[in-house]
PDB file of C-alpha atoms in Angstrom:
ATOM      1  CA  UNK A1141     125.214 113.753  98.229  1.00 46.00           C
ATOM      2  CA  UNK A1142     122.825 115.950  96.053  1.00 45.00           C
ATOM      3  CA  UNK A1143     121.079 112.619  94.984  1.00 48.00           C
ATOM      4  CA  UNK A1144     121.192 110.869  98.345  1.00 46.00           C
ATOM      5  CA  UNK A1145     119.134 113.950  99.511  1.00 46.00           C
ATOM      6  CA  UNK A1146     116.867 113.624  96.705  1.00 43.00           C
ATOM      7  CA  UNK A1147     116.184 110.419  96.940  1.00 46.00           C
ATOM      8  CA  UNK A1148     115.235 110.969 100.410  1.00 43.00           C
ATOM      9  CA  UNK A1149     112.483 114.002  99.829  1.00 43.00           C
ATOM     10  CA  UNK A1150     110.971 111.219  97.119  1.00 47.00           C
ATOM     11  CA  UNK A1151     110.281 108.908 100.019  1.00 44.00           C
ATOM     12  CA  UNK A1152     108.677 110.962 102.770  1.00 47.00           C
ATOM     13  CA  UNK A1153     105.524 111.685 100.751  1.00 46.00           C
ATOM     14  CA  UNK A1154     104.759 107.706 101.135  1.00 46.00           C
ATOM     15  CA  UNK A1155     105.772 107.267 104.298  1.00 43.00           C
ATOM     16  CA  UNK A1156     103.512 110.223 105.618  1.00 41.00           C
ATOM     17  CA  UNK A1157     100.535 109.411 104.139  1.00 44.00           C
ATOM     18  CA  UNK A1158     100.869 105.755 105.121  1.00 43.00           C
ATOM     19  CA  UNK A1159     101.111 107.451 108.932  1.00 40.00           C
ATOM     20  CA  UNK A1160      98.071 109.367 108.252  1.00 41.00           C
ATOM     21  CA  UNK A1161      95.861 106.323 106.983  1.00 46.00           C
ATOM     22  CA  UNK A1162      97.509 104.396 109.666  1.00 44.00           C
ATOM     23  CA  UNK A1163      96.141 106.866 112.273  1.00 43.00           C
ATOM     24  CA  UNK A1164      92.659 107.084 110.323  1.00 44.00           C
ATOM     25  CA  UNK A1165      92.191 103.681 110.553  1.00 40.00           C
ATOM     26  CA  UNK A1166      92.640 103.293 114.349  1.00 41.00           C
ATOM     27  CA  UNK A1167      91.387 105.974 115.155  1.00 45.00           C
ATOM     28  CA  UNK A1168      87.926 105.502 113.724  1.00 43.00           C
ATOM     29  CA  UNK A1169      86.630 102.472 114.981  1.00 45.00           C
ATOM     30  CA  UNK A1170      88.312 103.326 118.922  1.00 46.00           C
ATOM     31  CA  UNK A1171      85.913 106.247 119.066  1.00 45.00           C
ATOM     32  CA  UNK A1172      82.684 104.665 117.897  1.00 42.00           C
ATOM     33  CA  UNK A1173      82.558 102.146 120.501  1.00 43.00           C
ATOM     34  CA  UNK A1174      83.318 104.553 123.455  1.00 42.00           C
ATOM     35  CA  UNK A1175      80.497 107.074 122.784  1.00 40.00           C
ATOM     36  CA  UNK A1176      78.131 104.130 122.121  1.00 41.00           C
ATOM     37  CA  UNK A1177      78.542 102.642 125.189  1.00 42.00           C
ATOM     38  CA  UNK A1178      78.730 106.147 127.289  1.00 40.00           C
ATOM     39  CA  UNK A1179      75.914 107.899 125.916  1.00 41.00           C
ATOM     40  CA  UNK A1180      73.254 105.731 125.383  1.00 44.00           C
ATOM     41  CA  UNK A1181      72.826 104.327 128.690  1.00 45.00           C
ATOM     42  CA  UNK A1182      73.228 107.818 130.574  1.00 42.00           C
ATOM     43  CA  UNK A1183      70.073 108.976 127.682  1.00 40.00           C
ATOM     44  CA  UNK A1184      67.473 106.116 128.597  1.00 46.00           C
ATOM     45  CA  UNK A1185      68.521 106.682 132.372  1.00 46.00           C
ATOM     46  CA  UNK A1186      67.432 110.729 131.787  1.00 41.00           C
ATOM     47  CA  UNK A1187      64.188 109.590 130.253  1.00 42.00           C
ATOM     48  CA  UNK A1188      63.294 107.318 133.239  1.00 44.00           C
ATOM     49  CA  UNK A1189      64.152 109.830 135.840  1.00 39.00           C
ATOM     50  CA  UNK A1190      61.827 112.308 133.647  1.00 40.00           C
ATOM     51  CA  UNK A1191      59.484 109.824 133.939  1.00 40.00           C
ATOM     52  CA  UNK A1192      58.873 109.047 137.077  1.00 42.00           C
ATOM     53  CA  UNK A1193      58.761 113.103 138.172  1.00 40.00           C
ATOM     54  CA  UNK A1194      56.253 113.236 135.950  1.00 40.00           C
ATOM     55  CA  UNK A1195      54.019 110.278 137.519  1.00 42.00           C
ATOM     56  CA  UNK A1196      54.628 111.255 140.810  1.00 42.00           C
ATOM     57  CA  UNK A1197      53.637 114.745 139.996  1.00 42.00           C
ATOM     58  CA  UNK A1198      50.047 113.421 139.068  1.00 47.00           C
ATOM     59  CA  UNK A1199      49.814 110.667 141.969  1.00 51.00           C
ATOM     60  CA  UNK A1200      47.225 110.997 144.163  1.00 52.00           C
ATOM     61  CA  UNK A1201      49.164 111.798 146.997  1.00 60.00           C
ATOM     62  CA  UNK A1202      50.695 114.581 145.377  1.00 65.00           C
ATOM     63  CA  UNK A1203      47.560 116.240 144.882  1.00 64.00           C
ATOM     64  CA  UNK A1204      46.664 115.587 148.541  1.00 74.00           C
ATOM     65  CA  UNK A1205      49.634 117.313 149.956  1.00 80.00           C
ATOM     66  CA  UNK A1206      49.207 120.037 147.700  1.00 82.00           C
ATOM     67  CA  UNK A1207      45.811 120.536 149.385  1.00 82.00           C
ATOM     68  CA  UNK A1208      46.904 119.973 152.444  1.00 84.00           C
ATOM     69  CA  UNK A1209      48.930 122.860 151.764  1.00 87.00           C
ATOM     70  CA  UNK A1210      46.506 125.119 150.784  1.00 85.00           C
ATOM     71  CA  UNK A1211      43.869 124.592 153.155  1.00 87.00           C
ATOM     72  CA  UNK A1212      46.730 125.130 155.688  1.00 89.00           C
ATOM     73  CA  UNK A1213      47.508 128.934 154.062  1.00 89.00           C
ATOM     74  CA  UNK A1214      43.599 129.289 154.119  1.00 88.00           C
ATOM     75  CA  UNK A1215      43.308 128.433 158.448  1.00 88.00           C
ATOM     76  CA  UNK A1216      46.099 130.954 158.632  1.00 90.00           C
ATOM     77  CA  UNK A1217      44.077 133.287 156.241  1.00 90.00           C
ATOM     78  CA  UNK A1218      41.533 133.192 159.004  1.00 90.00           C
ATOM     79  CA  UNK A1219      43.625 133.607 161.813  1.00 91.00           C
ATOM     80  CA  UNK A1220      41.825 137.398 161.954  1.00 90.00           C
ATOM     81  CA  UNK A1221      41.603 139.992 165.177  1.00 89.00           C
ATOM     82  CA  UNK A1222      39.100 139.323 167.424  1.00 84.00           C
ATOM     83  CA  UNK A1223      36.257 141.446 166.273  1.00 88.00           C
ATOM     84  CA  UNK A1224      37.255 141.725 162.420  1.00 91.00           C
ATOM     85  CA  UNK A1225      33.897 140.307 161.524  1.00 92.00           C
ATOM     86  CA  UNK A1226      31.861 142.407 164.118  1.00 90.00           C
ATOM     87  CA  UNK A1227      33.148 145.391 162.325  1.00 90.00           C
ATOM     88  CA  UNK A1228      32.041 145.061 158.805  1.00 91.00           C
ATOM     89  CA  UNK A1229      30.073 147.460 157.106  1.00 91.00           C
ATOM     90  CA  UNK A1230      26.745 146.605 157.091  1.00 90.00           C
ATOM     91  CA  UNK A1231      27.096 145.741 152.852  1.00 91.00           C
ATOM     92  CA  UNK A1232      30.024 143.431 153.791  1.00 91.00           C
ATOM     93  CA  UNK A1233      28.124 141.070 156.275  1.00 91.00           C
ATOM     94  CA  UNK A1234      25.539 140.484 154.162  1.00 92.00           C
ATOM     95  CA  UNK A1235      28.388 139.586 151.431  1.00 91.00           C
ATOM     96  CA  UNK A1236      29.403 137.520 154.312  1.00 92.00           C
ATOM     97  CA  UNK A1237      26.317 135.902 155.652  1.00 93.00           C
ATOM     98  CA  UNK A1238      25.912 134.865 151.449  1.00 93.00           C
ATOM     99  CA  UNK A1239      29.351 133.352 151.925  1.00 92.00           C
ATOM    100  CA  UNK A1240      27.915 131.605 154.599  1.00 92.00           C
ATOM    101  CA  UNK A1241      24.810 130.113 153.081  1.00 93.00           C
ATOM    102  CA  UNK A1242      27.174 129.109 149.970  1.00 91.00           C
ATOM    103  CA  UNK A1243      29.468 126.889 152.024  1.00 92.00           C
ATOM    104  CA  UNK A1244      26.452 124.691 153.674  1.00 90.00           C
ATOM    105  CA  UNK A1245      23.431 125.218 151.925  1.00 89.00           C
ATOM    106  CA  UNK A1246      21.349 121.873 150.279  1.00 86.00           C
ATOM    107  CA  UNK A1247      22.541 118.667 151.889  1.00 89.00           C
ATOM    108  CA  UNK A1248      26.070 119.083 152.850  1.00 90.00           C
ATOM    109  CA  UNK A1249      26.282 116.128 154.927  1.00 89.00           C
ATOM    110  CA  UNK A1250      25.587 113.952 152.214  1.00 90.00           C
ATOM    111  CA  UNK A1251      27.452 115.725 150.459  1.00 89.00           C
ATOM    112  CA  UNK A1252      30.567 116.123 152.451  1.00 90.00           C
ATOM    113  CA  UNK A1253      30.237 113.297 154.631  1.00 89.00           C
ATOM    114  CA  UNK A1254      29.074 113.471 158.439  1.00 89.00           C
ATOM    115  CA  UNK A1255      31.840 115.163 160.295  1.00 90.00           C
ATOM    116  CA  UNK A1256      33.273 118.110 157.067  1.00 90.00           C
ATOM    117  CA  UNK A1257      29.445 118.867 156.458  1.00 90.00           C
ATOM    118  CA  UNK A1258      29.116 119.524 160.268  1.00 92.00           C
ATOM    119  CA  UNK A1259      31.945 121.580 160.899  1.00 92.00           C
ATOM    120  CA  UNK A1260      30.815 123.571 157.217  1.00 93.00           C
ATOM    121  CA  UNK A1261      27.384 124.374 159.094  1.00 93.00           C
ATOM    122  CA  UNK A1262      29.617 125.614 162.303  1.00 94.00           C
ATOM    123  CA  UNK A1263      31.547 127.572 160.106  1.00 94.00           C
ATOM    124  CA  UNK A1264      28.587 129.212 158.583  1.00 93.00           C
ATOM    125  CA  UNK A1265      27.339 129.974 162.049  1.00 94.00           C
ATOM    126  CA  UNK A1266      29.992 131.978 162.501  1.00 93.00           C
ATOM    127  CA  UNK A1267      29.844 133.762 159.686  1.00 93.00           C
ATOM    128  CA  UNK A1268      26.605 134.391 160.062  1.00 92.00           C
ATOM    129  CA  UNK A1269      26.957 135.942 163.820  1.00 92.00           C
ATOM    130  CA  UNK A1270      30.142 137.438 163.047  1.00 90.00           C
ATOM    131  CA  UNK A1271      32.464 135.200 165.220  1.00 92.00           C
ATOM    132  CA  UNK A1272      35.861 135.770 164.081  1.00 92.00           C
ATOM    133  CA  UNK A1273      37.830 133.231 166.582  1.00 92.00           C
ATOM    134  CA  UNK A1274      35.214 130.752 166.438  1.00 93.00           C
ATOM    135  CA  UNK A1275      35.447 130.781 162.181  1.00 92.00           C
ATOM    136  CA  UNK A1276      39.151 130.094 162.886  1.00 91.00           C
ATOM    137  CA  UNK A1277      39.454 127.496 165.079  1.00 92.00           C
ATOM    138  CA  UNK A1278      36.622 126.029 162.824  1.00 92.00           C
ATOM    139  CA  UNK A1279      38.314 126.632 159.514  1.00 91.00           C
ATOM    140  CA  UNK A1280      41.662 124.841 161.033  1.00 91.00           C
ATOM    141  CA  UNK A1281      40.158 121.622 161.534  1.00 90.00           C
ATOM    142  CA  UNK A1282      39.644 121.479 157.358  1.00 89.00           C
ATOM    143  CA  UNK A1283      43.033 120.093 156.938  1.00 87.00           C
ATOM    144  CA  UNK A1284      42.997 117.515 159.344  1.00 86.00           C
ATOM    145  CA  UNK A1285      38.977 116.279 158.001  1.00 86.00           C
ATOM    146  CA  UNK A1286      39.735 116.032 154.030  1.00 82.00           C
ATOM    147  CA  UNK A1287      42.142 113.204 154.550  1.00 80.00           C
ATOM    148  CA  UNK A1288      39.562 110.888 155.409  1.00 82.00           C
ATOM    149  CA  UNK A1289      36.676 112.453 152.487  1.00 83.00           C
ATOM    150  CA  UNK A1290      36.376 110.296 149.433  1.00 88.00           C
ATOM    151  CA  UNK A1291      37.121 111.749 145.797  1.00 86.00           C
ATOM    152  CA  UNK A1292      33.170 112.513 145.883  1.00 89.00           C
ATOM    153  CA  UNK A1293      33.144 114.559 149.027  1.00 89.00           C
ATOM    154  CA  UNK A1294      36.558 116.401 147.985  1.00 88.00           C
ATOM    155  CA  UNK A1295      34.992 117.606 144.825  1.00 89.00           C
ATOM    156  CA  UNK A1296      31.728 118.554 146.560  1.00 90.00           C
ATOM    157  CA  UNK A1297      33.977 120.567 149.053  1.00 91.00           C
ATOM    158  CA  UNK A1298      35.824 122.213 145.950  1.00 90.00           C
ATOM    159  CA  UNK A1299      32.818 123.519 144.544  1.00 92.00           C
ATOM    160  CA  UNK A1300      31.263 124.821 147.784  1.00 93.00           C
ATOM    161  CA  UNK A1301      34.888 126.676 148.607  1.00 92.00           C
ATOM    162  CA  UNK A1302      34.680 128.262 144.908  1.00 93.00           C
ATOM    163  CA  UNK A1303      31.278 129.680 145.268  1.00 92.00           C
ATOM    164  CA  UNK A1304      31.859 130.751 148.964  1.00 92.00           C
ATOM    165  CA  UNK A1305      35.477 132.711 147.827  1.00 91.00           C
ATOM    166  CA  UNK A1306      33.320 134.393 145.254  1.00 93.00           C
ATOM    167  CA  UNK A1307      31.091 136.021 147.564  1.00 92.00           C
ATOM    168  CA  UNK A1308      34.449 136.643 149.505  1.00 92.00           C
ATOM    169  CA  UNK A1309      36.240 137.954 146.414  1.00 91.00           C
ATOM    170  CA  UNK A1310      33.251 140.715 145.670  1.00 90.00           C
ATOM    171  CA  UNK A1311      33.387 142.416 149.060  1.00 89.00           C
ATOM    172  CA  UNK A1312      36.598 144.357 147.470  1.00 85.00           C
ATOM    173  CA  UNK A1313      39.475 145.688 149.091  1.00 85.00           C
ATOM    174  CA  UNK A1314      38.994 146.444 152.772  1.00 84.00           C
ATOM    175  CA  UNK A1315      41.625 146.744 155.764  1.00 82.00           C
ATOM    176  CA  UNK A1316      44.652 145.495 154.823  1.00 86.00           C
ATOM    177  CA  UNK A1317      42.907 143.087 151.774  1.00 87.00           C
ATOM    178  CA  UNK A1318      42.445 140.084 154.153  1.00 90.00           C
ATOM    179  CA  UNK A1319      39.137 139.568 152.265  1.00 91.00           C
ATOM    180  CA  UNK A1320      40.872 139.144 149.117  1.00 92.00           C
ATOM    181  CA  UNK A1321      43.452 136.969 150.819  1.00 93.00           C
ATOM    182  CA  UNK A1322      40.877 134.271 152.341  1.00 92.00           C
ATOM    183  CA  UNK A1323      39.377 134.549 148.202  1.00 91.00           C
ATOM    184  CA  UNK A1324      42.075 134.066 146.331  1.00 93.00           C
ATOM    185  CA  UNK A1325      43.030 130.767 148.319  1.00 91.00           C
ATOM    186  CA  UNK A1326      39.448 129.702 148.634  1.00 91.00           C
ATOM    187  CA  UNK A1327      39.254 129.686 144.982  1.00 92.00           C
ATOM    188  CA  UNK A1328      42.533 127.899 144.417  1.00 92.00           C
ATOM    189  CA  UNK A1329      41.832 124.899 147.006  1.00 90.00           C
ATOM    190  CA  UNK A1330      38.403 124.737 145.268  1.00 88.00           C
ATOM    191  CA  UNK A1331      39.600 124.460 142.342  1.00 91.00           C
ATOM    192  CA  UNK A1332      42.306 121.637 142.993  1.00 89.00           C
ATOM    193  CA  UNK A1333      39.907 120.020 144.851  1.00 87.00           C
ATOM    194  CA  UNK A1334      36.772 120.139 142.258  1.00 85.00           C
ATOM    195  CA  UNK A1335      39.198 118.979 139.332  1.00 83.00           C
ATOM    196  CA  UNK A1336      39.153 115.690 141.096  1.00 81.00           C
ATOM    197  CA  UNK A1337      37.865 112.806 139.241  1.00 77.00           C
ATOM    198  CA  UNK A1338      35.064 110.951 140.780  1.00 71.00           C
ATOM    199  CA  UNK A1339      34.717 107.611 140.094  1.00 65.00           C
ATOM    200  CA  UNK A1340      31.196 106.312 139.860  1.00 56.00           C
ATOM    201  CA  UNK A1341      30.925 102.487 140.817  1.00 47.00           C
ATOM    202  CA  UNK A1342      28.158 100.716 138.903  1.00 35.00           C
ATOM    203  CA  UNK A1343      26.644  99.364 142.409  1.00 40.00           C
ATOM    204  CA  UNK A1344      26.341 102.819 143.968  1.00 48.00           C
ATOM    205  CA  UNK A1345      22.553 103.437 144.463  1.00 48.00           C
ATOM    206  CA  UNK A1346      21.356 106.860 143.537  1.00 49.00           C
ATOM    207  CA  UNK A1347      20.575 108.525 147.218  1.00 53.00           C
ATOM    208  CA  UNK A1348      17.094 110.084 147.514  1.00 52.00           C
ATOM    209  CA  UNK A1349      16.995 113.977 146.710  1.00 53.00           C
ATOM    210  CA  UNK A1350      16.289 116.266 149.228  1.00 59.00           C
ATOM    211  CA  UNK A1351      15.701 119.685 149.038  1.00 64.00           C
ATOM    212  CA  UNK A1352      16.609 122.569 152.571  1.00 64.00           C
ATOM    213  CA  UNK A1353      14.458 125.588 153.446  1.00 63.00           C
ATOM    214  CA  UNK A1354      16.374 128.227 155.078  1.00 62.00           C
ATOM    215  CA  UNK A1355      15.048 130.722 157.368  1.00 59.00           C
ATOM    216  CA  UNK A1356      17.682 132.933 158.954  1.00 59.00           C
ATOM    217  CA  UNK A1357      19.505 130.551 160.559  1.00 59.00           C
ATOM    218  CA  UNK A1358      17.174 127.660 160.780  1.00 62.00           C
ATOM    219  CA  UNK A1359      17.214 124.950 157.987  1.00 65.00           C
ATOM    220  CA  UNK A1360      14.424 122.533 157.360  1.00 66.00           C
ATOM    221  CA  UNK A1361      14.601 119.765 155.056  1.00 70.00           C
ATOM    222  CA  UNK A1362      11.676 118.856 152.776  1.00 73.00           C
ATOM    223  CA  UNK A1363      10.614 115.484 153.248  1.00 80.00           C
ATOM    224  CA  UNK A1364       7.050 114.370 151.695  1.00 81.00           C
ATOM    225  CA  UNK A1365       6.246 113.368 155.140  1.00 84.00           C
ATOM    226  CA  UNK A1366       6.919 117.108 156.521  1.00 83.00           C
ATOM    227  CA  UNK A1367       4.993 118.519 153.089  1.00 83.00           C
ATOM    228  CA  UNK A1368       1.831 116.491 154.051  1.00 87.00           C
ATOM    229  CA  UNK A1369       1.857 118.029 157.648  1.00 89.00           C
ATOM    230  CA  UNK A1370       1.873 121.398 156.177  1.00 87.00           C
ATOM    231  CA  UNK A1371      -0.954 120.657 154.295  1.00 89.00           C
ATOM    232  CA  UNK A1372      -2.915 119.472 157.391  1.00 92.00           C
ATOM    233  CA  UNK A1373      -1.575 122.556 158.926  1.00 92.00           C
ATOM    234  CA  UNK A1374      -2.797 124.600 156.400  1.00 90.00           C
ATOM    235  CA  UNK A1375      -6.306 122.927 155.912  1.00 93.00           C
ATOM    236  CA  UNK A1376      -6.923 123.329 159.505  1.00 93.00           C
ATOM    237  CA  UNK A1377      -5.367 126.927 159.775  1.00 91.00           C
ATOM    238  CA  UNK A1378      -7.991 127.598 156.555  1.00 91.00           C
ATOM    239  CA  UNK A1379     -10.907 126.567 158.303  1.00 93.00           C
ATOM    240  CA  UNK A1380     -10.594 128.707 161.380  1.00 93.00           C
ATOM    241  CA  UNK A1381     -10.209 131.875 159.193  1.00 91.00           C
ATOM    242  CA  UNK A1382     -13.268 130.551 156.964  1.00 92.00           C
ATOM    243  CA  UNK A1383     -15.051 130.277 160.494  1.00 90.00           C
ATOM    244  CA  UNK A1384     -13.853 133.591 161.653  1.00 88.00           C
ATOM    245  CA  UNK A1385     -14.851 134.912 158.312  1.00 87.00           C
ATOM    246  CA  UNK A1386     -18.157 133.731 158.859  1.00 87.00           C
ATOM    247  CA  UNK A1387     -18.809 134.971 162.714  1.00 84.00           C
ATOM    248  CA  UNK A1388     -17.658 138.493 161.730  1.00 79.00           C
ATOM    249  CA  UNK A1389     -20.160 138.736 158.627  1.00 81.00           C
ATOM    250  CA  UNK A1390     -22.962 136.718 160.356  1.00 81.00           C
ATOM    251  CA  UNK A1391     -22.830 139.678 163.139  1.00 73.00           C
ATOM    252  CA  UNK A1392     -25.118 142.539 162.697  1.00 71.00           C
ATOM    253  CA  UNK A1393     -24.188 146.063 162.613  1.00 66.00           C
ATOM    254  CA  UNK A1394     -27.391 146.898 164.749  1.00 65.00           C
ATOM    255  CA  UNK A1395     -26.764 144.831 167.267  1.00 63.00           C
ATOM    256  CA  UNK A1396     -23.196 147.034 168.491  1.00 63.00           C
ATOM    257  CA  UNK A1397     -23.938 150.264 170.413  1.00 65.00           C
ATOM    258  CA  UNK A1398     -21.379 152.662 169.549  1.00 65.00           C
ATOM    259  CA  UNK A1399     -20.372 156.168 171.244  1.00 63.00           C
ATOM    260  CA  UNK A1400     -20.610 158.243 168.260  1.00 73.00           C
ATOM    261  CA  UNK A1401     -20.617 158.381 164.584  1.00 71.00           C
ATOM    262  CA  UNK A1402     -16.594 158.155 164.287  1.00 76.00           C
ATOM    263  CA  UNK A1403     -16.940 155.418 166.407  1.00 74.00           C
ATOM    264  CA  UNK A1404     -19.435 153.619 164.727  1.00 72.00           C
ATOM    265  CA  UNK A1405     -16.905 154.636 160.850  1.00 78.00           C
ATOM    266  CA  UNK A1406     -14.259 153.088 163.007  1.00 79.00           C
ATOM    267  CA  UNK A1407     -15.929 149.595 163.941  1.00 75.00           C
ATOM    268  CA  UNK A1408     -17.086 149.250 160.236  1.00 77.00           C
ATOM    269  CA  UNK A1409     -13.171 149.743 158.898  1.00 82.00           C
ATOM    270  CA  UNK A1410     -12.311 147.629 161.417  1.00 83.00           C
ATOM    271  CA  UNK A1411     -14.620 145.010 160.639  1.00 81.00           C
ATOM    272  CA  UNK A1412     -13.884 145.159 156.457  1.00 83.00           C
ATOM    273  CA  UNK A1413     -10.004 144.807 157.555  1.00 87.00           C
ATOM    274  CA  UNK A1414     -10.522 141.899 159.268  1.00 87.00           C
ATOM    275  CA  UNK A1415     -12.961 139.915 156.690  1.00 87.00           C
ATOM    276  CA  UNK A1416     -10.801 140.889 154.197  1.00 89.00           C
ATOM    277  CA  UNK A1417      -7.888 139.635 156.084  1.00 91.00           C
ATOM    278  CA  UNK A1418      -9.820 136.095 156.930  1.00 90.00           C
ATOM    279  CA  UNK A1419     -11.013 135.765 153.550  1.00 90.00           C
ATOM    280  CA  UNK A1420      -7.180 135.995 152.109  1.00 92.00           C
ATOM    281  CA  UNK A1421      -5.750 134.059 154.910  1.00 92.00           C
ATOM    282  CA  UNK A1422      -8.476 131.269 153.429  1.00 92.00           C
ATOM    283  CA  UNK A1423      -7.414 131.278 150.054  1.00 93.00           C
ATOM    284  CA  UNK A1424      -4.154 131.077 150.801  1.00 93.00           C
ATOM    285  CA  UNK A1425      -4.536 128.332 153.268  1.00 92.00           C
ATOM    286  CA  UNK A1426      -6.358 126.483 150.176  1.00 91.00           C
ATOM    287  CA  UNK A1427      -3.305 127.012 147.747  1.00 92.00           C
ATOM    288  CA  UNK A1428      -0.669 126.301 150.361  1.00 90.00           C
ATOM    289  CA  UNK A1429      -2.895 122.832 151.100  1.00 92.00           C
ATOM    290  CA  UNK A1430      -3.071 121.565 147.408  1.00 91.00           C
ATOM    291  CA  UNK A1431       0.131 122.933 146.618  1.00 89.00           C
ATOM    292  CA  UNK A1432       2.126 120.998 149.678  1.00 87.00           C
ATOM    293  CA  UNK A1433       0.237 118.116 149.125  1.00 89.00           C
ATOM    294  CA  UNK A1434       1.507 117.295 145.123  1.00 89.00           C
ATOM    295  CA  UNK A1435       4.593 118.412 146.049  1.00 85.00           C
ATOM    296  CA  UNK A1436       4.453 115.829 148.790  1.00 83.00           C
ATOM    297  CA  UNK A1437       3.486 113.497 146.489  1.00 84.00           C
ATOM    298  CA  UNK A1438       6.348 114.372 144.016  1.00 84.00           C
ATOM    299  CA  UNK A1439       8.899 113.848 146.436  1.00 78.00           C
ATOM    300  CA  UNK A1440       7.285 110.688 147.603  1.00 78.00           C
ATOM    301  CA  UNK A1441       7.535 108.925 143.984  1.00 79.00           C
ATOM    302  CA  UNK A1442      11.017 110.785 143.402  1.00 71.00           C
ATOM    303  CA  UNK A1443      12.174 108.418 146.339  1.00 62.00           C
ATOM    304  CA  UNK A1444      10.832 105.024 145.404  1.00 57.00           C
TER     305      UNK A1444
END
């Protein structure tokens, strides 16, 4: 019995690490194949779907909606009581009227394009005469006009918006910080808008450079045409003070009667104020005639 048992315990050793090698061997090669074939599909799938939110994060018309956004937040920005404007201190509006000229100065409709660089000049307007609800209703038409800009215009309208929230952004706090609110989104539309690339076509003729004068709230755009009719304006405006110059001097003090000696100091003040005024008016008239008329020719050979 004793060596029945023994013989036994001799053969388990054998038989139990045949079971173990047994189970190594199958079990080996069954897992390989699984994870291969689970894995590595569900991997390149990842990547792909990484991908593409990546590329459509860039697209065009991602960056278009995202400023569609934005220039919707900056009409609400706007939406401001009735005489908010109106009741600026008198620092602030002129912080505001330099807003104003930022947004449309130069040639904004070429710019811009026709219809955004006409509704900028509106806007300005109403900066300018402190129309709160006509700035808003203005300002929400921006969304609806910069679908139909080209990348050119966009990026013109970016960097107009960032100069403009400047001026907005260095009035400071005031009421409830509405200033800083219409600023801060200027700044960021601007910004998305100016980072867009322009792409410059090797047809595209340069277009002539014009220049804007800006008088209150008149603008005049120089032209050589208009610069020669200053100069004729000029010549002509010289010669009648060179004339009137002339007549005063070529008048005797002997032939005016006078009432009396403070009378008579009077008229001869009078009459040194006035040649001295003629005089400068016709040296001036000269500069302003040569002057206009080079720069007239400038801008004539600039547009050739």
């Amino acid at each position: 019995m004793a060596a029945a048992s023994l013989s036994l315990l001799r053969l388990q050793p054998p038989l139990i690490s045949h079971y173990l090698n047994t189970h190594h061997f199958f079990q080996i090669p069954q897992n390989i194949p699984i994870l291969s074939h689970c894995k590595t599909p569900k991997f390149r799938s990842l990547k792909k779907v990484l991908f593409a939110l990546a590329e459509s994060s860039d697209s065009p018309n991602s960056v278009d909606s995202e400023v569609q956004l934005l220039l919707k937040e900056l009409s609400d920005a706007f939406v401001l009581p009735a005489d908010y404007f109106s009741q600026l201190p008198r620092d602030l509006r002129l912080d505001l009227n330099d807003a104003a000229f930022d947004l449309s100065n130069g040639p904004v409709k070429d710019e811009c394009g026709e219809d955004l660089g006409q509704t900028l000049l509106n806007i300005s307007r109403a900066w300018e005469v402190a129309d709160t609800a006509t700035s808003a209703t203005l300002v929400s038409k921006l969304p609806l006009l910069v679908g139909t800009l080209t990348d050119s215009n966009k990026s013109a309208l970016g960097k107009r918006l960032i100069s403009s929230g400047r001026r907005f952004q260095s009035m400071g706090q005031y009421g409830q910080g509405e200033l800083q609110m219409i600023a801060k989104v200027m700044i960021r539309t601007g910004n998305l808008l100016s980072s867009i690339p322009v792409s410059e076509t090797a047809n595209e003729e340069p277009k002539p450079e014009t220049r804007m004068l800006k008088f209150g709230e008149l603008q005049v755009e120089l032209t050589s045409e208009k610069a020669y009719i200053g100069a004729v304006i000029a010549f002509v405006f010289g010669i009648i003070s060179w004339q009137l110059s002339q007549g005063v001097q070529s008048t005797p003090e002997s032939s005016l009667q006078y009432a009396n000696d403070n009378a008579l100091l009077l008229a001869k003040s009078l009459r040194g104020a006035l040649l001295a005024v003629c005089y400068t008016s016709t040296i001036l008239s000269g500069f302003a005639t040569v002057g206009l008329v080079l720069y007239g020719g400038q801008l004539k050979s600039k547009g050739k």
